[in-house]
């Protein structure tokens, strides 16, 4: 009888600079991460976690920071895009709300108060679960927020997300 055991990979930083990301009432302005290529590792899932730190002035209470995940069967590039997403760490403004809604919502952080420079933890969420239980070949994050102020502009918001790949071993 075969026994499968979970094999967790190493924590891997996701390249994404959230410093000074602006606010967006419609959640279309945000920051895209570099794409993650799953064609070599062939993880059956990836658990994403991290933190986001809000800015220091002008915040509104009871707002949100949303972490979306995109997935694609081909690598994105400056010529092969998913709307404006091209698999590179950069500020992006999606063309419309419909594009945003086609992305998968991985996590929402409620920002209940206007505490300056507050860090909010993103507990691990499953990428595969967002795509019907199957990992996309290429994937990445898109973070957007409507706190009324830019995100914190210091190193705390640089590469503050990571993932752990999951495989199964035959024991």
PDB file of N, CA, C and O in Angstrom, residues 32-87:
ATOM      1  N   UNK A  32       1.721  44.660  -9.015  1.00  0.00           N
ATOM      2  CA  UNK A  32       1.854  43.283  -9.476  1.00  0.00           C
ATOM      3  C   UNK A  32       3.197  42.731  -9.020  1.00  0.00           C
ATOM      4  O   UNK A  32       4.196  43.443  -8.986  1.00  0.00           O
ATOM      5  N   UNK A  33       3.227  41.442  -8.701  1.00  0.00           N
ATOM      6  CA  UNK A  33       4.490  40.783  -8.351  1.00  0.00           C
ATOM      7  C   UNK A  33       5.146  40.243  -9.615  1.00  0.00           C
ATOM      8  O   UNK A  33       4.524  40.183 -10.674  1.00  0.00           O
ATOM      9  N   UNK A  34       6.410  39.838  -9.479  1.00  0.00           N
ATOM     10  CA  UNK A  34       7.012  39.041 -10.536  1.00  0.00           C
ATOM     11  C   UNK A  34       6.237  37.742 -10.636  1.00  0.00           C
ATOM     12  O   UNK A  34       5.723  37.240  -9.639  1.00  0.00           O
ATOM     13  N   UNK A  35       6.183  37.172 -11.831  1.00  0.00           N
ATOM     14  CA  UNK A  35       5.479  35.902 -11.969  1.00  0.00           C
ATOM     15  C   UNK A  35       6.312  34.769 -11.386  1.00  0.00           C
ATOM     16  O   UNK A  35       7.541  34.816 -11.377  1.00  0.00           O
ATOM     17  N   UNK A  36       5.614  33.771 -10.906  1.00  0.00           N
ATOM     18  CA  UNK A  36       6.256  32.573 -10.363  1.00  0.00           C
ATOM     19  C   UNK A  36       6.043  31.462 -11.390  1.00  0.00           C
ATOM     20  O   UNK A  36       4.922  31.208 -11.819  1.00  0.00           O
ATOM     21  N   UNK A  37       7.128  30.839 -11.786  1.00  0.00           N
ATOM     22  CA  UNK A  37       7.122  29.776 -12.795  1.00  0.00           C
ATOM     23  C   UNK A  37       7.056  28.433 -12.073  1.00  0.00           C
ATOM     24  O   UNK A  37       7.974  28.072 -11.356  1.00  0.00           O
ATOM     25  N   UNK A  38       5.971  27.697 -12.278  1.00  0.00           N
ATOM     26  CA  UNK A  38       5.790  26.406 -11.619  1.00  0.00           C
ATOM     27  C   UNK A  38       6.091  25.241 -12.565  1.00  0.00           C
ATOM     28  O   UNK A  38       5.825  24.093 -12.222  1.00  0.00           O
ATOM     29  N   UNK A  39       6.653  25.514 -13.734  1.00  0.00           N
ATOM     30  CA  UNK A  39       6.868  24.441 -14.714  1.00  0.00           C
ATOM     31  C   UNK A  39       8.038  23.541 -14.351  1.00  0.00           C
ATOM     32  O   UNK A  39       8.080  22.396 -14.797  1.00  0.00           O
ATOM     33  N   UNK A  40       8.978  24.005 -13.557  1.00  0.00           N
ATOM     34  CA  UNK A  40      10.109  23.161 -13.145  1.00  0.00           C
ATOM     35  C   UNK A  40       9.828  22.448 -11.827  1.00  0.00           C
ATOM     36  O   UNK A  40      10.027  21.250 -11.702  1.00  0.00           O
ATOM     37  N   UNK A  41       9.370  23.215 -10.818  1.00  0.00           N
ATOM     38  CA  UNK A  41       9.117  22.626  -9.497  1.00  0.00           C
ATOM     39  C   UNK A  41       7.899  21.725  -9.486  1.00  0.00           C
ATOM     40  O   UNK A  41       7.837  20.765  -8.740  1.00  0.00           O
ATOM     41  N   UNK A  42       6.909  22.079 -10.285  1.00  0.00           N
ATOM     42  CA  UNK A  42       5.660  21.314 -10.379  1.00  0.00           C
ATOM     43  C   UNK A  42       5.014  21.078  -9.010  1.00  0.00           C
ATOM     44  O   UNK A  42       4.594  19.977  -8.680  1.00  0.00           O
ATOM     45  N   UNK A  43       4.931  22.166  -8.240  1.00  0.00           N
ATOM     46  CA  UNK A  43       4.254  22.083  -6.953  1.00  0.00           C
ATOM     47  C   UNK A  43       2.778  21.787  -7.185  1.00  0.00           C
ATOM     48  O   UNK A  43       2.173  22.320  -8.122  1.00  0.00           O
ATOM     49  N   UNK A  44       2.163  20.971  -6.327  1.00  0.00           N
ATOM     50  CA  UNK A  44       0.734  20.717  -6.422  1.00  0.00           C
ATOM     51  C   UNK A  44      -0.063  21.815  -5.726  1.00  0.00           C
ATOM     52  O   UNK A  44      -1.266  21.958  -5.952  1.00  0.00           O
ATOM     53  N   UNK A  45       0.608  22.613  -4.911  1.00  0.00           N
ATOM     54  CA  UNK A  45      -0.004  23.771  -4.275  1.00  0.00           C
ATOM     55  C   UNK A  45       1.109  24.697  -3.809  1.00  0.00           C
ATOM     56  O   UNK A  45       2.271  24.281  -3.670  1.00  0.00           O
ATOM     57  N   UNK A  46       0.765  25.937  -3.585  1.00  0.00           N
ATOM     58  CA  UNK A  46       1.669  26.906  -2.967  1.00  0.00           C
ATOM     59  C   UNK A  46       0.872  27.651  -1.910  1.00  0.00           C
ATOM     60  O   UNK A  46      -0.265  28.073  -2.163  1.00  0.00           O
ATOM     61  N   UNK A  47       1.449  27.777  -0.725  1.00  0.00           N
ATOM     62  CA  UNK A  47       0.829  28.511   0.365  1.00  0.00           C
ATOM     63  C   UNK A  47       1.479  29.887   0.448  1.00  0.00           C
ATOM     64  O   UNK A  47       2.692  29.987   0.657  1.00  0.00           O
ATOM     65  N   UNK A  48       0.687  30.922   0.255  1.00  0.00           N
ATOM     66  CA  UNK A  48       1.175  32.303   0.241  1.00  0.00           C
ATOM     67  C   UNK A  48       0.859  32.950   1.574  1.00  0.00           C
ATOM     68  O   UNK A  48      -0.247  32.805   2.105  1.00  0.00           O
ATOM     69  N   UNK A  49       1.834  33.672   2.122  1.00  0.00           N
ATOM     70  CA  UNK A  49       1.620  34.426   3.360  1.00  0.00           C
ATOM     71  C   UNK A  49       2.476  35.679   3.310  1.00  0.00           C
ATOM     72  O   UNK A  49       3.317  35.837   2.428  1.00  0.00           O
ATOM     73  N   UNK A  50       2.265  36.560   4.267  1.00  0.00           N
ATOM     74  CA  UNK A  50       3.071  37.780   4.307  1.00  0.00           C
ATOM     75  C   UNK A  50       2.465  38.829   5.204  1.00  0.00           C
ATOM     76  O   UNK A  50       1.712  38.527   6.128  1.00  0.00           O
ATOM     77  N   UNK A  51       2.789  40.068   4.872  1.00  0.00           N
ATOM     78  CA  UNK A  51       2.244  41.191   5.616  1.00  0.00           C
ATOM     79  C   UNK A  51       2.241  42.427   4.736  1.00  0.00           C
ATOM     80  O   UNK A  51       3.013  42.536   3.796  1.00  0.00           O
ATOM     81  N   UNK A  52       1.349  43.341   5.071  1.00  0.00           N
ATOM     82  CA  UNK A  52       1.266  44.631   4.389  1.00  0.00           C
ATOM     83  C   UNK A  52       1.176  45.685   5.472  1.00  0.00           C
ATOM     84  O   UNK A  52       0.438  45.527   6.442  1.00  0.00           O
ATOM     85  N   UNK A  53       1.919  46.760   5.314  1.00  0.00           N
ATOM     86  CA  UNK A  53       1.901  47.841   6.295  1.00  0.00           C
ATOM     87  C   UNK A  53       1.284  49.092   5.685  1.00  0.00           C
ATOM     88  O   UNK A  53       1.668  49.517   4.592  1.00  0.00           O
ATOM     89  N   UNK A  54       0.306  49.654   6.383  1.00  0.00           N
ATOM     90  CA  UNK A  54      -0.392  50.845   5.896  1.00  0.00           C
ATOM     91  C   UNK A  54       0.459  52.086   6.120  1.00  0.00           C
ATOM     92  O   UNK A  54       1.459  52.062   6.832  1.00  0.00           O
ATOM     93  N   UNK A  55       0.030  53.181   5.508  1.00  0.00           N
ATOM     94  CA  UNK A  55       0.771  54.435   5.583  1.00  0.00           C
ATOM     95  C   UNK A  55       0.611  55.169   6.895  1.00  0.00           C
ATOM     96  O   UNK A  55       0.087  54.639   7.882  1.00  0.00           O
ATOM     97  N   UNK A  56       1.049  56.418   6.894  1.00  0.00           N
ATOM     98  CA  UNK A  56       1.087  57.161   8.147  1.00  0.00           C
ATOM     99  C   UNK A  56       0.085  58.303   8.230  1.00  0.00           C
ATOM    100  O   UNK A  56      -0.153  58.819   9.314  1.00  0.00           O
ATOM    101  N   UNK A  57      -0.493  58.708   7.120  1.00  0.00           N
ATOM    102  CA  UNK A  57      -1.440  59.828   7.198  1.00  0.00           C
ATOM    103  C   UNK A  57      -2.587  59.639   6.211  1.00  0.00           C
ATOM    104  O   UNK A  57      -2.436  58.998   5.177  1.00  0.00           O
ATOM    105  N   UNK A  58      -3.727  60.211   6.536  1.00  0.00           N
ATOM    106  CA  UNK A  58      -4.851  60.267   5.619  1.00  0.00           C
ATOM    107  C   UNK A  58      -5.661  58.994   5.473  1.00  0.00           C
ATOM    108  O   UNK A  58      -6.449  58.866   4.536  1.00  0.00           O
ATOM    109  N   UNK A  59      -5.502  58.052   6.386  1.00  0.00           N
ATOM    110  CA  UNK A  59      -6.214  56.784   6.257  1.00  0.00           C
ATOM    111  C   UNK A  59      -7.674  56.894   6.682  1.00  0.00           C
ATOM    112  O   UNK A  59      -8.040  57.734   7.479  1.00  0.00           O
ATOM    113  N   UNK A  60      -8.475  55.987   6.136  1.00  0.00           N
ATOM    114  CA  UNK A  60      -9.885  55.874   6.480  1.00  0.00           C
ATOM    115  C   UNK A  60     -10.105  54.525   7.149  1.00  0.00           C
ATOM    116  O   UNK A  60      -9.583  53.510   6.669  1.00  0.00           O
ATOM    117  N   UNK A  61     -10.880  54.515   8.210  1.00  0.00           N
ATOM    118  CA  UNK A  61     -11.175  53.254   8.909  1.00  0.00           C
ATOM    119  C   UNK A  61     -12.155  52.409   8.104  1.00  0.00           C
ATOM    120  O   UNK A  61     -12.861  52.915   7.240  1.00  0.00           O
ATOM    121  N   UNK A  62     -12.178  51.112   8.408  1.00  0.00           N
ATOM    122  CA  UNK A  62     -13.088  50.154   7.780  1.00  0.00           C
ATOM    123  C   UNK A  62     -12.914  50.092   6.268  1.00  0.00           C
ATOM    124  O   UNK A  62     -13.876  50.161   5.501  1.00  0.00           O
ATOM    125  N   UNK A  63     -11.664  49.965   5.858  1.00  0.00           N
ATOM    126  CA  UNK A  63     -11.314  49.822   4.451  1.00  0.00           C
ATOM    127  C   UNK A  63     -10.608  48.477   4.284  1.00  0.00           C
ATOM    128  O   UNK A  63     -10.487  47.714   5.240  1.00  0.00           O
ATOM    129  N   UNK A  64     -10.132  48.185   3.077  1.00  0.00           N
ATOM    130  CA  UNK A  64      -9.554  46.870   2.807  1.00  0.00           C
ATOM    131  C   UNK A  64      -8.273  46.930   1.990  1.00  0.00           C
ATOM    132  O   UNK A  64      -8.071  47.854   1.205  1.00  0.00           O
ATOM    133  N   UNK A  65      -7.469  45.897   2.191  1.00  0.00           N
ATOM    134  CA  UNK A  65      -6.331  45.603   1.324  1.00  0.00           C
ATOM    135  C   UNK A  65      -6.632  44.234   0.738  1.00  0.00           C
ATOM    136  O   UNK A  65      -6.881  43.279   1.486  1.00  0.00           O
ATOM    137  N   UNK A  66      -6.673  44.132  -0.585  1.00  0.00           N
ATOM    138  CA  UNK A  66      -7.009  42.873  -1.253  1.00  0.00           C
ATOM    139  C   UNK A  66      -5.784  42.290  -1.943  1.00  0.00           C
ATOM    140  O   UNK A  66      -5.049  43.010  -2.620  1.00  0.00           O
ATOM    141  N   UNK A  67      -5.607  40.991  -1.777  1.00  0.00           N
ATOM    142  CA  UNK A  67      -4.519  40.269  -2.439  1.00  0.00           C
ATOM    143  C   UNK A  67      -5.165  39.328  -3.447  1.00  0.00           C
ATOM    144  O   UNK A  67      -5.852  38.375  -3.071  1.00  0.00           O
ATOM    145  N   UNK A  68      -4.981  39.649  -4.729  1.00  0.00           N
ATOM    146  CA  UNK A  68      -5.517  38.834  -5.813  1.00  0.00           C
ATOM    147  C   UNK A  68      -4.400  37.954  -6.366  1.00  0.00           C
ATOM    148  O   UNK A  68      -3.212  38.290  -6.280  1.00  0.00           O
ATOM    149  N   UNK A  69      -4.798  36.842  -6.968  1.00  0.00           N
ATOM    150  CA  UNK A  69      -3.854  35.933  -7.615  1.00  0.00           C
ATOM    151  C   UNK A  69      -4.278  35.780  -9.066  1.00  0.00           C
ATOM    152  O   UNK A  69      -5.471  35.602  -9.353  1.00  0.00           O
ATOM    153  N   UNK A  70      -3.315  35.884  -9.961  1.00  0.00           N
ATOM    154  CA  UNK A  70      -3.584  35.579 -11.365  1.00  0.00           C
ATOM    155  C   UNK A  70      -2.854  34.286 -11.719  1.00  0.00           C
ATOM    156  O   UNK A  70      -1.858  33.932 -11.098  1.00  0.00           O
ATOM    157  N   UNK A  71      -3.372  33.583 -12.683  1.00  0.00           N
ATOM    158  CA  UNK A  71      -2.743  32.358 -13.157  1.00  0.00           C
ATOM    159  C   UNK A  71      -2.861  32.285 -14.661  1.00  0.00           C
ATOM    160  O   UNK A  71      -3.830  32.788 -15.236  1.00  0.00           O
ATOM    161  N   UNK A  72      -1.870  31.665 -15.298  1.00  0.00           N
ATOM    162  CA  UNK A  72      -1.889  31.562 -16.750  1.00  0.00           C
ATOM    163  C   UNK A  72      -1.124  30.316 -17.178  1.00  0.00           C
ATOM    164  O   UNK A  72      -0.198  29.890 -16.489  1.00  0.00           O
ATOM    165  N   UNK A  73      -1.480  29.781 -18.302  1.00  0.00           N
ATOM    166  CA  UNK A  73      -0.795  28.593 -18.823  1.00  0.00           C
ATOM    167  C   UNK A  73       0.446  28.946 -19.617  1.00  0.00           C
ATOM    168  O   UNK A  73       1.258  28.079 -19.927  1.00  0.00           O
ATOM    169  N   UNK A  74       0.616  30.217 -19.967  1.00  0.00           N
ATOM    170  CA  UNK A  74       1.816  30.690 -20.665  1.00  0.00           C
ATOM    171  C   UNK A  74       2.452  31.789 -19.836  1.00  0.00           C
ATOM    172  O   UNK A  74       1.764  32.512 -19.110  1.00  0.00           O
ATOM    173  N   UNK A  75       3.752  31.936 -19.960  1.00  0.00           N
ATOM    174  CA  UNK A  75       4.451  33.009 -19.254  1.00  0.00           C
ATOM    175  C   UNK A  75       3.979  34.358 -19.779  1.00  0.00           C
ATOM    176  O   UNK A  75       3.769  34.526 -20.987  1.00  0.00           O
ATOM    177  N   UNK A  76       3.796  35.305 -18.877  1.00  0.00           N
ATOM    178  CA  UNK A  76       3.450  36.658 -19.285  1.00  0.00           C
ATOM    179  C   UNK A  76       4.728  37.426 -19.597  1.00  0.00           C
ATOM    180  O   UNK A  76       5.802  37.119 -19.088  1.00  0.00           O
ATOM    181  N   UNK A  77       4.601  38.442 -20.436  1.00  0.00           N
ATOM    182  CA  UNK A  77       5.735  39.296 -20.783  1.00  0.00           C
ATOM    183  C   UNK A  77       5.181  40.647 -21.206  1.00  0.00           C
ATOM    184  O   UNK A  77       3.965  40.856 -21.210  1.00  0.00           O
ATOM    185  N   UNK A  78       6.055  41.554 -21.609  1.00  0.00           N
ATOM    186  CA  UNK A  78       5.599  42.873 -22.036  1.00  0.00           C
ATOM    187  C   UNK A  78       4.779  42.792 -23.319  1.00  0.00           C
ATOM    188  O   UNK A  78       4.024  43.703 -23.640  1.00  0.00           O
ATOM    189  N   UNK A  79       4.889  41.692 -24.055  1.00  0.00           N
ATOM    190  CA  UNK A  79       4.088  41.530 -25.269  1.00  0.00           C
ATOM    191  C   UNK A  79       2.948  40.531 -25.097  1.00  0.00           C
ATOM    192  O   UNK A  79       1.965  40.580 -25.817  1.00  0.00           O
ATOM    193  N   UNK A  80       3.067  39.603 -24.171  1.00  0.00           N
ATOM    194  CA  UNK A  80       2.011  38.618 -23.894  1.00  0.00           C
ATOM    195  C   UNK A  80       1.432  38.920 -22.525  1.00  0.00           C
ATOM    196  O   UNK A  80       1.894  38.419 -21.514  1.00  0.00           O
ATOM    197  N   UNK A  81       0.416  39.769 -22.488  1.00  0.00           N
ATOM    198  CA  UNK A  81      -0.117  40.273 -21.222  1.00  0.00           C
ATOM    199  C   UNK A  81      -1.470  39.656 -20.894  1.00  0.00           C
ATOM    200  O   UNK A  81      -2.163  39.149 -21.767  1.00  0.00           O
ATOM    201  N   UNK A  82      -1.812  39.756 -19.623  1.00  0.00           N
ATOM    202  CA  UNK A  82      -3.145  39.447 -19.128  1.00  0.00           C
ATOM    203  C   UNK A  82      -3.707  40.807 -18.715  1.00  0.00           C
ATOM    204  O   UNK A  82      -3.385  41.304 -17.636  1.00  0.00           O
ATOM    205  N   UNK A  83      -4.461  41.442 -19.607  1.00  0.00           N
ATOM    206  CA  UNK A  83      -4.840  42.849 -19.479  1.00  0.00           C
ATOM    207  C   UNK A  83      -3.545  43.651 -19.434  1.00  0.00           C
ATOM    208  O   UNK A  83      -2.774  43.598 -20.384  1.00  0.00           O
ATOM    209  N   UNK A  84      -3.231  44.331 -18.341  1.00  0.00           N
ATOM    210  CA  UNK A  84      -1.969  45.064 -18.236  1.00  0.00           C
ATOM    211  C   UNK A  84      -0.919  44.292 -17.446  1.00  0.00           C
ATOM    212  O   UNK A  84       0.225  44.727 -17.339  1.00  0.00           O
ATOM    213  N   UNK A  85      -1.299  43.149 -16.872  1.00  0.00           N
ATOM    214  CA  UNK A  85      -0.360  42.356 -16.087  1.00  0.00           C
ATOM    215  C   UNK A  85       0.621  41.663 -17.018  1.00  0.00           C
ATOM    216  O   UNK A  85       0.218  41.039 -18.002  1.00  0.00           O
ATOM    217  N   UNK A  86       1.912  41.785 -16.707  1.00  0.00           N
ATOM    218  CA  UNK A  86       2.917  41.191 -17.585  1.00  0.00           C
ATOM    219  C   UNK A  86       3.982  40.396 -16.842  1.00  0.00           C
ATOM    220  O   UNK A  86       5.047  40.132 -17.361  1.00  0.00           O
ATOM    221  N   UNK A  87       3.689  40.005 -15.598  1.00  0.00           N
ATOM    222  CA  UNK A  87       4.597  39.142 -14.866  1.00  0.00           C
ATOM    223  C   UNK A  87       5.840  39.820 -14.339  1.00  0.00           C
ATOM    224  O   UNK A  87       6.846  39.175 -14.111  1.00  0.00           O
TER     225      UNK A  87
END
